[in-house]
C-alpha cells in the first residue's frame, strides 16, 4: 500500500521576510536628548569581567580597569588580547556612525551618575530592571559575583566571551560598572538598545557564570525568550531579529551541546591518561599537550590583521583549503553557502539603495508602521536580515567544529597530526571571526545608507545591535574552538599510543 | 518559525548505514529529496512543528544518527533523552532488516531508565521491485516488539508525513494519559508555552506539495 501523501510540506522554519515591519521597541520612548559632538574614539577595549558587587566602579576612570579580574587562563588572556584589537576595528566603526548622531560621553556619565549616585549593586540592578523591563536582574547579580579562577580549558574560554558581552551586559548594572569605556563611544543609545533591543540575550549575559556551559546559557536565554514571546502578540515581528532563537533554529545550540559533550568526554579521558602516567613519560606528554595548547591561543589574530583586505571568494577558498588540511571527511559547504547568500543580499541591496532614499518620508517608520509597507526594505528589515545571517553563519561554524570533533575522534586513521589540525582550526577560527566582522561592517553600512532619513533613535540601536551580535558570534565561535582542545589532545594521545605499539 | 507549541518531543532516528535516515528526515523537515547525501557524521539535528489537532502543535526535535559503527559511541549518548524513535531498515536490504533486533537491544540498554516509543519503518518502498523484505514479515516483527510498522519513501514522498505524525500522536496520547511524564533532567518531553491568544485560525492549509526533483 502506498497511499502517497502529497502533503509533504516543509514546515515553518521558513524565513520568508514578511511585510511585518519590525518596530524597535522602546527606541522611541527614550527621553529626547540633545545632540552633542561625539567623542573621538580612542579606546575600545572591554573589561573582561564585571565585578559590580565587590567594587562599584567610579565613573570617572573608565579605561583603567581594563585588565581587572583577568587573572585567569592562557586561553583567556589571548582571547582577551584578541578582542582588544579586533574589537577596536569593529566597534570604532560603530562608534563612528553613532558619534555623528549620538550623544557624548558626558551625557552618558551624567545620566549614569544622576541615576545611580554611587552605584550599589542593588541600585544598579534596579536601574537595570527599569531600563530593561526584565526580571532577570537578581539572577544576574548573583551570577556576576561568581568567582572566576577556573583553569580548565573549557570554562576558561568564558573569559573570552565575557570580554565584550560582559561589558555590554544589558542588565544595566553591568553596562554601568563593566563598560563605561564602552559606553564612551557607543553612547547612551546603546544602553537602551542593549537593554531593549535583544531581550533574550540580555538575559543570557545575566546568566553568564563560569559554572555553566555556553550552551546552557544560550539555551536558557532562548527558552526565556520563547516564553516571553509566546505571551505576546507582537511575537512575529520581534522574533524575526532575535539572535538566540535564530541560532537555535539553525541548530547551532544542538551542535554546540554535542560539541561540548565530545569535549567533556575527551577532557576526562585526557585527565585519566595523565593521572596514569608518571615520571619522564608524564613530562614528555605534558610537554606535547602544552605545545598543542599553544595553537589554541589564537595568537595569530594579531599577525595578519593589517593585511586582511581580501576579496570575496577568498573566504570560501580559505575555509575550504583549511578544511582539507584537517583531513576529515566533511566539507564546510553550508557555511560557504550561507555566507555567499548574505553577501549577495547585501550587494542587491546596495545596488538599489539610491532609489530607496528618495522615497523615504518625513516621519520615521516607527510610528507609521503600516504606511510604508511597499517594496521598500526598511532598516528594520536590514537589521533582521543581518542578525539572521550572523546567527546562521555562527550556527554553521559551530556545526563544522562539532563535525570535526566527531571525525577527529572517530575518523579513520590519522593522516594529520593533532598539532597540524590545531593550527588549521585556529586559522579557521580567525578567518571566521574576521568574516563576521567584515559582514557586520557591510550590514551597518547598508543600515547607514538606508537609514539616512531615520532618526538616530531608530537607527543607532539597530547598528549597535548588529555589531553586538557579530561580536557575540565571534565569541561563540572562539569558545567552540576552545572546546576542540581536549578532542585534539586525546587524539594526540591515541596517535602516540598507536605509534608506540608498532 | 512559530514558537508556540504544546510540547517538544525529541525523536531519534536509527538504523543501519545507508537505509536512508537522513533522506527521510530531510524530506520531512525540508520537503525535498537530496539525491546525493554524504554519510552522517556522528549526529545531526533537525526540527519541525507538527500540528496534531487544530491549534495544537508539537515541536519535534529530530536526532539523525550516523548508521556507521564507528560513531556508535556518539550516537548512543542520544538514546537516553529521546522519547520516541524511528527505526529504519531498507526493504531492499535484508541485512538491515535482520539488524532491527540488534538496534532495539542496543537502545534498550542505553535508554535506561527510560523507554523509547519506536515505530518500525520499512524505507525505500518506491523500490518495490527490489524488495527483499515482505510487508508481512516486517509487520510480524514489529508486532512482536509492540511497534507499529509503516513503509515509506523519501524519494517519492510516501508516508513520510504519516510516519512522523503518527508517532507524534502516539506519544502525545501517552503523555496525555500520564504514562510518559515530563521529568527534570530528562529532555525527551518538554512542555511548551501556551499562548494567551489562540492562533488556531491562522493555520495555513498545507499545499499539496510533491517531490521537487
XYZ file of C-alpha atoms in Angstrom:
715
model
C 0.000 0.000 0.000
C 1.340 3.271 -0.882
C -1.068 5.988 -0.138
C 1.088 8.747 -1.337
C 0.916 11.577 0.989
C 1.189 14.567 -1.139
C 1.185 16.618 1.962
C 4.887 16.739 2.377
C 5.106 20.331 3.026
C 8.185 21.709 4.573
C 7.253 23.439 7.636
C 7.807 26.667 9.057
C 11.463 27.033 9.584
C 10.840 29.106 6.568
C 12.002 32.571 6.787
C 10.017 34.496 4.358
C 10.675 38.035 5.071
C 7.139 39.018 5.567
C 5.977 42.511 5.352
C 5.723 42.975 9.024
C 7.587 45.956 9.986
C 9.693 45.383 12.891
C 9.463 48.124 15.345
C 12.286 48.821 17.572
C 10.728 48.650 20.861
C 11.356 51.426 23.175
C 13.621 53.248 20.849
C 11.100 55.964 20.556
C 10.462 56.225 24.204
C 13.916 57.302 25.044
C 13.950 60.688 26.549
C 14.748 63.204 23.950
C 18.308 64.095 24.093
C 20.487 66.883 22.949
C 22.810 66.394 20.142
C 26.324 66.541 21.132
C 29.505 66.173 19.393
C 30.525 62.551 19.698
C 33.772 61.900 21.391
C 36.569 60.779 19.174
C 37.114 57.144 19.650
C 40.332 56.135 21.155
C 39.811 53.050 23.121
C 37.611 50.131 22.610
C 38.819 47.511 24.917
C 36.411 45.888 27.133
C 36.827 44.940 30.646
C 36.808 41.202 30.737
C 34.856 40.717 33.864
C 32.486 42.969 35.622
C 32.644 42.698 39.342
C 29.989 45.058 40.356
C 29.163 43.827 43.767
C 32.664 43.765 45.043
C 33.832 47.059 43.700
C 31.438 49.599 42.418
C 33.263 51.410 39.741
C 33.830 55.106 39.994
C 32.525 56.579 36.867
C 35.469 58.859 36.402
C 38.022 56.295 35.452
C 36.725 54.282 32.651
C 39.799 52.997 30.985
C 41.916 51.858 33.855
C 40.250 48.718 34.899
C 40.683 47.013 31.695
C 42.585 44.098 32.962
C 40.964 43.688 36.294
C 39.817 40.273 37.079
C 41.654 38.767 34.199
C 43.881 36.640 36.344
C 42.991 33.558 34.530
C 43.997 31.048 31.960
C 46.144 31.417 28.926
C 43.290 30.943 26.588
C 41.544 33.629 28.406
C 44.370 36.035 28.111
C 44.891 35.625 24.484
C 41.280 35.699 23.729
C 41.196 38.917 25.535
C 44.134 40.342 23.739
C 42.486 39.422 20.565
C 39.439 41.312 21.467
C 41.490 44.315 22.097
C 42.456 44.575 18.521
C 39.588 43.068 16.743
C 37.023 44.759 18.863
C 38.641 48.007 18.031
C 38.176 47.923 14.332
C 34.844 46.551 14.937
C 33.472 48.994 17.347
C 35.164 52.042 16.100
C 33.130 51.651 13.015
C 30.081 51.510 15.134
C 31.059 54.496 17.082
C 31.920 56.481 14.037
C 28.394 56.058 12.920
C 26.916 56.571 16.273
C 29.008 59.550 17.122
C 27.713 61.604 14.289
C 24.213 61.372 15.536
C 24.710 60.256 19.039
C 25.498 61.544 22.388
C 28.757 62.126 24.015
C 30.200 60.529 26.976
C 29.370 63.348 29.271
C 25.778 62.782 28.585
C 26.126 59.169 29.434
C 28.071 59.808 32.544
C 25.695 62.419 33.687
C 22.908 60.028 33.195
C 24.732 57.272 34.965
C 25.705 59.421 37.848
C 22.413 61.066 38.425
C 20.526 57.876 38.270
C 22.896 55.849 40.299
C 24.845 58.029 42.587
C 27.352 55.698 43.991
C 26.126 52.560 42.484
C 25.416 49.861 44.965
C 24.693 46.563 43.366
C 21.073 46.587 44.240
C 20.542 50.042 42.937
C 22.208 49.208 39.743
C 20.191 46.151 39.490
C 17.014 48.048 39.813
C 18.223 50.509 37.269
C 18.789 47.607 35.008
C 15.328 46.467 35.633
C 13.875 49.772 34.744
C 15.815 50.036 31.592
C 15.300 46.522 30.548
C 11.863 45.909 31.847
C 13.139 42.462 32.507
C 13.056 40.321 35.548
C 16.390 38.646 35.407
C 18.366 41.134 37.293
C 18.565 39.334 40.552
C 19.820 36.184 38.996
C 22.209 38.241 37.058
C 23.689 39.840 40.085
C 24.194 36.581 41.818
C 25.849 35.023 38.836
C 28.004 38.045 38.333
C 29.567 37.520 41.672
C 30.586 34.004 40.897
C 34.246 33.734 41.300
C 36.354 33.123 38.314
C 39.617 31.330 38.524
C 38.684 28.171 36.862
C 41.528 26.851 34.854
C 40.077 24.106 32.783
C 40.197 24.896 29.119
C 36.507 24.610 28.763
C 35.399 27.030 31.341
C 38.409 29.176 30.759
C 37.068 30.131 27.435
C 34.359 32.086 29.014
C 36.842 34.730 29.660
C 36.774 35.490 26.027
C 33.106 35.637 25.987
C 32.841 37.911 28.883
C 35.177 40.449 27.452
C 32.713 42.068 25.266
C 29.486 40.607 26.356
C 30.038 41.489 29.941
C 30.849 44.975 29.013
C 27.608 45.316 27.269
C 25.539 43.234 29.573
C 22.224 44.763 29.473
C 21.221 44.240 32.997
C 22.039 47.878 33.293
C 24.302 47.161 36.127
C 26.942 45.609 34.058
C 26.711 48.278 31.489
C 27.453 50.838 34.071
C 30.089 49.111 36.059
C 31.504 46.912 33.418
C 31.736 49.056 30.433
C 31.994 52.725 30.853
C 34.752 52.792 28.386
C 32.484 51.032 26.035
C 29.729 53.472 26.599
C 32.104 56.216 25.882
C 31.833 55.628 22.240
C 28.780 53.616 21.830
C 26.749 56.224 23.514
C 23.707 56.427 25.571
C 21.560 54.948 22.885
C 23.419 51.765 23.122
C 22.308 51.218 26.615
C 18.757 51.345 25.573
C 19.352 49.085 22.712
C 21.260 46.603 24.655
C 18.591 46.630 27.220
C 15.659 46.512 24.917
C 16.832 45.537 21.538
C 17.581 41.969 22.332
C 15.879 40.928 25.484
C 16.803 37.303 25.194
C 20.450 37.916 25.097
C 20.278 40.489 27.708
C 19.131 37.690 29.875
C 21.789 35.451 28.542
C 24.515 37.612 29.692
C 22.938 37.994 33.031
C 23.231 34.277 33.499
C 26.784 34.126 32.444
C 28.725 32.304 35.006
C 31.759 30.155 34.866
C 29.934 27.181 36.173
C 27.603 26.766 33.302
C 28.436 25.830 29.779
C 27.909 28.131 26.893
C 25.097 26.066 25.513
C 23.277 26.098 28.820
C 23.467 29.807 28.913
C 22.276 30.142 25.371
C 19.524 27.633 25.847
C 18.195 29.338 28.902
C 18.195 32.627 27.133
C 16.403 31.136 24.209
C 13.792 29.496 26.354
C 13.190 32.661 28.266
C 12.708 34.423 25.022
C 10.306 31.813 23.776
C 8.341 32.076 26.941
C 8.280 35.792 26.701
C 7.262 35.942 23.097
C 4.658 33.257 23.480
C 2.723 35.581 25.673
C 2.891 38.492 23.349
C 1.009 39.121 20.211
C 3.831 41.100 18.721
C 5.827 37.958 18.596
C 6.210 37.523 14.888
C 7.929 40.791 14.296
C 10.098 40.673 17.331
C 11.255 37.194 16.810
C 12.491 37.937 13.394
C 15.578 39.527 14.755
C 16.196 37.556 17.868
C 19.643 36.125 17.613
C 19.192 33.388 20.164
C 16.086 31.948 18.609
C 17.565 32.105 15.162
C 20.756 30.497 16.324
C 18.701 27.626 17.645
C 16.626 27.471 14.514
C 19.804 26.828 12.578
C 20.584 24.091 15.097
C 23.542 25.968 16.455
C 22.566 25.178 20.002
C 22.272 21.461 19.391
C 25.619 21.307 17.681
C 27.168 23.296 20.451
C 25.789 20.895 23.024
C 27.027 17.963 21.026
C 30.441 19.537 20.770
C 30.505 20.217 24.474
C 29.681 16.621 25.110
C 32.543 15.381 22.975
C 34.827 17.905 24.559
C 33.901 16.859 28.069
C 34.377 13.202 27.312
C 37.732 13.854 25.745
C 38.776 16.031 28.619
C 38.096 13.368 31.180
C 39.911 10.811 29.072
C 42.924 13.081 28.840
C 42.886 13.546 32.571
C 42.737 9.865 33.279
C 45.621 9.222 30.928
C 47.668 11.891 32.633
C 46.820 10.506 36.030
C 48.004 7.100 35.000
C 51.379 8.353 33.920
C 54.337 9.390 35.973
C 57.946 10.414 35.757
C 59.547 11.178 32.463
C 56.712 9.786 30.434
C 54.374 12.215 32.038
C 56.687 15.132 31.440
C 57.041 14.303 27.775
C 53.326 14.033 27.293
C 52.671 17.193 29.199
C 55.127 18.983 27.003
C 53.373 17.785 23.886
C 49.976 18.703 25.187
C 51.268 22.099 26.099
C 52.518 22.578 22.584
C 49.151 21.685 21.258
C 47.600 24.208 23.525
C 49.669 26.942 22.031
C 47.839 26.645 18.766
C 44.722 27.442 20.712
C 45.957 30.769 21.891
C 44.857 32.369 18.647
C 47.984 34.458 18.749
C 47.870 34.986 15.042
C 44.928 37.242 15.317
C 47.483 39.956 15.606
C 49.859 38.935 12.952
C 47.864 39.355 9.853
C 45.332 41.793 10.968
C 46.570 44.564 8.767
C 46.942 42.716 5.555
C 43.479 41.333 5.822
C 41.782 43.021 2.942
C 40.766 40.167 0.791
C 38.281 39.655 -1.909
C 35.012 37.904 -1.644
C 35.823 34.478 -2.924
C 38.752 34.173 -0.625
C 36.732 33.273 2.383
C 35.297 30.194 0.792
C 38.607 29.255 -0.703
C 40.447 29.746 2.501
C 37.979 27.871 4.613
C 37.825 25.049 2.154
C 41.567 24.683 1.912
C 41.993 24.901 5.653
C 39.345 22.313 5.978
C 41.079 19.982 3.627
C 44.156 20.330 5.769
C 42.207 18.697 8.534
C 41.738 15.546 6.514
C 38.311 14.897 7.833
C 35.626 13.688 5.536
C 33.260 16.593 5.645
C 33.073 19.911 3.901
C 32.127 23.384 5.025
C 29.524 23.730 2.289
C 26.731 25.066 4.416
C 28.969 27.727 5.772
C 30.108 28.846 2.363
C 26.568 28.904 1.041
C 25.227 30.896 3.940
C 27.993 33.381 3.646
C 27.507 33.746 -0.045
C 23.829 34.411 0.242
C 24.457 37.049 2.878
C 26.866 38.859 0.634
C 24.583 38.578 -2.347
C 21.788 40.073 -0.359
C 23.953 42.980 0.618
C 25.001 43.510 -2.964
C 21.465 43.501 -4.161
C 20.549 45.976 -1.517
C 23.416 48.255 -2.344
C 22.542 48.279 -5.974
C 19.062 49.509 -5.257
C 19.899 51.763 -2.404
C 19.912 55.117 -4.212
C 16.409 54.652 -5.446
C 15.143 53.939 -1.984
C 16.472 57.061 -0.493
C 14.211 59.251 -2.488
C 11.064 57.743 -1.228
C 11.578 57.839 2.454
C 9.188 60.054 4.263
C 9.247 62.648 6.921
C 8.159 60.607 9.843
C 10.200 57.676 10.928
C 8.649 54.324 10.134
C 8.431 53.593 13.795
C 5.204 55.487 14.083
C 3.877 54.961 10.638
C 4.052 51.238 10.712
C 1.564 50.447 8.012
C 2.150 53.390 5.802
C 5.233 52.135 4.082
C 4.607 48.522 3.520
C 5.534 48.527 -0.111
C 8.698 47.250 -1.692
C 10.922 49.350 0.419
C 13.372 47.467 2.522
C 13.320 49.142 5.854
C 16.209 49.497 8.206
C 14.436 47.007 10.408
C 14.429 44.526 7.576
C 18.118 45.021 7.073
C 18.712 44.612 10.755
C 16.637 41.455 10.862
C 18.475 40.011 7.930
C 21.809 40.925 9.432
C 21.026 39.241 12.714
C 19.708 36.247 10.888
C 22.831 35.942 8.787
C 25.079 36.227 11.789
C 23.124 33.571 13.637
C 23.175 31.317 10.610
C 26.884 31.638 9.972
C 27.702 31.125 13.609
C 25.485 28.078 13.865
C 27.106 26.532 10.811
C 30.563 27.322 12.050
C 29.786 25.540 15.274
C 28.259 22.653 13.386
C 31.507 22.440 11.450
C 33.515 22.301 14.654
C 31.216 19.653 16.025
C 31.608 17.505 12.933
C 35.318 17.992 13.029
C 35.438 16.811 16.611
C 33.386 13.741 15.782
C 35.654 12.888 12.890
C 38.840 13.528 14.765
C 37.647 11.188 17.473
C 36.090 8.546 15.305
C 37.576 9.012 11.901
C 39.727 6.525 10.134
C 43.452 6.607 10.697
C 45.155 9.881 11.263
C 46.855 11.438 8.331
C 47.474 14.700 10.032
C 48.994 15.251 13.406
C 46.962 16.845 16.135
C 49.138 19.982 16.143
C 48.657 20.278 12.413
C 44.924 20.116 12.852
C 45.028 22.548 15.708
C 46.803 25.012 13.514
C 44.343 24.694 10.684
C 41.461 25.039 13.082
C 42.827 28.095 14.772
C 43.386 29.645 11.377
C 39.827 28.821 10.536
C 38.583 30.450 13.691
C 40.429 33.577 12.756
C 39.058 33.587 9.247
C 35.556 33.082 10.560
C 35.774 35.867 13.077
C 37.164 38.238 10.546
C 34.425 37.311 8.198
C 31.842 38.099 10.832
C 33.438 41.421 11.481
C 33.501 42.153 7.804
C 29.904 41.158 7.370
C 28.833 43.278 10.286
C 30.536 46.276 8.772
C 28.818 45.735 5.489
C 25.459 45.382 7.130
C 25.891 48.511 9.147
C 26.987 50.381 6.068
C 23.750 49.275 4.495
C 21.888 50.426 7.548
C 23.542 53.804 7.498
C 22.813 54.243 3.836
C 19.252 53.085 4.042
C 18.623 54.993 7.204
C 19.902 58.451 6.362
C 16.477 59.832 6.924
C 15.825 57.877 10.038
C 16.131 59.372 13.420
C 19.098 58.426 15.471
C 16.766 56.778 17.939
C 15.739 54.350 15.306
C 18.980 53.805 13.506
C 21.590 53.660 16.219
C 20.091 50.802 18.158
C 19.944 48.752 15.009
C 23.523 49.454 14.120
C 24.705 48.720 17.590
C 22.659 45.573 17.647
C 24.378 44.256 14.565
C 27.822 44.935 15.930
C 26.895 43.463 19.222
C 25.628 40.211 17.833
C 28.566 39.997 15.486
C 30.966 40.251 18.362
C 28.925 37.765 20.329
C 29.027 35.467 17.342
C 32.780 35.724 17.220
C 32.916 34.901 20.907
C 30.804 31.816 20.458
C 32.971 30.638 17.626
C 36.100 31.136 19.663
C 34.558 29.326 22.589
C 33.555 26.471 20.366
C 37.067 26.370 19.015
C 38.452 26.064 22.529
C 36.200 23.070 23.059
C 38.246 21.284 20.429
C 41.388 21.337 22.521
C 40.630 18.249 24.629
C 39.466 16.495 21.477
C 42.788 17.070 19.785
C 44.622 16.234 22.970
C 43.061 12.833 23.185
C 43.668 12.263 19.516
C 47.310 13.135 20.062
C 47.487 10.664 22.910
C 45.884 7.997 20.779
C 48.332 8.612 17.986
C 51.224 8.243 20.402
C 49.868 5.002 21.724
C 49.453 3.609 18.246
C 52.967 4.653 17.410
C 54.481 3.010 20.447
C 52.611 -0.179 19.750
C 54.087 -0.538 16.327
C 9.138 29.734 12.820
C 6.335 29.653 15.293
C 7.316 29.454 18.892
C 4.010 28.350 20.233
C 3.862 24.691 20.909
C 2.326 22.464 23.491
C 5.181 20.037 23.870
C 8.546 19.371 22.484
C 9.399 15.768 21.721
C 12.834 14.515 20.985
C 12.867 11.768 18.425
C 15.800 9.699 17.394
C 16.188 8.061 14.023
C 18.296 4.926 13.920
C 19.064 2.024 11.686
C 21.848 0.604 9.576
C 24.060 2.755 7.460
C 22.553 3.770 4.062
C 18.968 2.811 4.841
C 18.003 6.430 4.227
C 17.643 8.004 7.650
C 18.901 11.421 6.666
C 16.894 11.477 3.469
C 13.731 10.606 5.320
C 14.287 13.360 7.845
C 15.170 15.920 5.250
C 12.109 15.079 3.267
C 10.101 15.626 6.410
C 11.771 18.819 7.580
C 12.816 20.420 4.307
C 10.285 18.967 1.957
C 12.804 17.824 -0.579
C 14.799 14.825 -1.515
C 18.549 15.027 -1.606
C 19.855 12.765 -4.329
C 23.376 12.664 -3.053
C 23.977 12.609 0.598
C 27.201 12.147 2.477
C 27.179 9.683 5.330
C 26.111 11.345 8.542
C 28.934 12.227 10.871
C 28.060 11.466 14.453
C 24.702 13.081 14.885
C 22.722 15.757 13.104
C 19.849 17.903 14.220
C 16.574 18.869 12.686
C 13.346 20.274 13.935
C 9.818 20.802 12.771
C 6.450 21.633 14.140
C 3.632 19.187 13.738
C 0.022 20.013 14.280
C -1.731 17.071 15.801
C -5.047 18.776 16.389
C -6.197 22.156 15.216
C -4.223 24.680 17.210
C -2.191 22.037 18.987
C 1.364 21.954 17.862
C 4.194 19.747 18.883
C 7.736 20.703 18.227
C 9.787 17.779 17.117
C 13.489 17.781 17.642
C 14.834 15.077 15.454
C 18.178 13.490 16.038
C 19.635 11.993 12.973
C 22.256 9.447 13.877
C 25.083 8.002 11.892
C 24.483 4.398 10.989
C 28.177 3.687 10.814
C 29.527 1.584 13.591
C 32.443 3.877 14.281
C 30.144 6.615 15.509
C 28.165 4.344 17.761
C 29.716 5.687 20.917
C 28.495 9.140 19.977
C 25.025 8.174 18.904
C 24.428 6.045 21.975
C 24.588 9.127 24.095
C 21.400 10.342 22.468
C 19.140 7.428 23.278
C 18.585 8.437 26.815
C 16.973 11.766 26.072
C 14.681 10.537 23.341
C 11.015 9.925 23.895
C 10.401 8.394 20.514
C 12.254 6.894 17.650
C 12.029 5.735 14.098
C 13.862 2.505 13.484
C 14.578 2.255 9.801
C 15.503 -0.581 7.592
C 15.763 -0.689 3.826
C 13.199 -3.014 2.251
C 15.702 -3.796 -0.478
C 18.369 -4.785 2.017
C 17.633 -7.884 4.010
C 20.620 -7.407 6.266
C 19.312 -4.084 7.509
C 16.083 -5.820 8.469
C 17.909 -8.561 10.310
C 19.712 -5.942 12.353
C 16.495 -4.455 13.695
C 16.594 -6.717 16.678
C 20.114 -5.638 17.497
C 19.171 -1.983 17.284
C 16.321 -2.489 19.683
C 18.526 -4.263 22.175
C 21.093 -1.528 21.961
C 18.589 1.227 22.576
C 17.001 -0.653 25.428
C 20.301 -0.785 27.239
C 21.262 2.799 26.660
C 17.908 4.470 27.078
C 17.676 3.258 30.663
C 15.781 4.052 32.760
C 13.557 5.497 30.099
C 11.795 3.821 27.243
C 11.650 4.915 23.681
C 8.432 4.600 21.724
C 9.516 3.169 18.409
C 7.916 2.851 15.055
C 9.429 0.403 12.606
C 9.941 1.958 9.213
C 10.499 -0.010 6.037
C 12.156 2.579 3.881
C 12.665 2.930 0.118
C 9.275 1.424 -0.651
C 9.422 3.053 -4.062
C 11.889 0.324 -4.980
C 9.279 -2.373 -4.695
C 10.771 -4.455 -7.479
C 13.953 -4.927 -5.490
C 12.148 -5.776 -2.316
C 13.869 -8.303 -0.056
C 11.648 -7.973 2.966
C 7.949 -8.636 2.732
C 5.462 -6.395 4.366
C 4.050 -9.348 6.213
C 7.239 -10.376 7.961
C 8.038 -6.790 8.834
C 4.621 -6.358 10.380
C 5.096 -9.548 12.322
C 8.405 -8.413 13.697
C 7.009 -5.017 14.601
C 4.089 -6.583 16.401
C 6.402 -8.838 18.353
C 8.045 -5.763 19.797
C 4.850 -3.809 20.172
C 5.703 -1.385 17.418
C 3.724 -0.040 14.536
C 5.004 -0.673 11.067
C 4.949 1.721 8.164
C 6.554 1.750 4.738
C 7.939 4.976 3.434
C 9.788 6.532 0.559
C 11.689 9.769 0.881
C 12.187 9.949 -2.837
C 8.526 9.691 -3.741
C 7.307 11.306 -0.549
C 5.273 8.324 0.510
C 4.086 8.142 4.099
C 6.865 10.354 5.354
C 4.492 12.778 6.944
C 2.428 9.960 8.334
C 5.366 8.148 9.882
C 6.327 11.156 11.943
C 2.882 12.434 12.813
C 1.536 9.031 13.792
C 4.436 8.547 16.133
C 3.956 12.039 17.485
C 0.280 11.359 18.111
C 1.022 8.123 19.893
C 3.481 9.826 22.160
C 1.087 12.661 22.723
C -1.570 10.191 23.844
C 0.864 8.593 26.272
C 1.761 11.983 27.649
C -1.880 12.915 27.986
C -2.613 9.700 29.834
C 0.314 10.321 32.109
C 2.196 7.260 31.008
C 5.005 9.468 29.923
C 5.683 12.421 32.090
C 7.923 15.394 31.936
C 10.849 14.910 34.218
C 13.622 17.027 35.490
C 16.880 16.031 33.913
C 15.223 14.279 31.022
C 14.889 16.010 27.722
C 12.576 13.604 25.956
C 9.435 15.612 26.549
C 9.336 19.240 27.388
C 6.394 21.427 27.994
C 5.864 24.315 25.676
C 4.276 27.621 26.263
C 0.611 28.153 25.922
C -0.124 31.483 24.375
C -2.614 33.968 25.651
C -4.104 34.251 22.272
C -5.099 31.132 20.462
C -3.834 31.245 16.941
C -5.801 28.388 15.519
C -7.408 30.480 12.858
C -4.154 31.363 11.267
C -3.407 27.798 10.354
C -2.486 27.551 6.792
C -3.833 24.664 4.854
C -0.930 22.681 3.654
C -0.466 22.734 -0.018
C -0.225 19.585 -1.988
C 3.476 19.791 -2.451
C 5.051 16.877 -4.156
C 8.568 15.898 -4.705
C 10.510 18.710 -6.260
C 13.034 16.638 -8.060
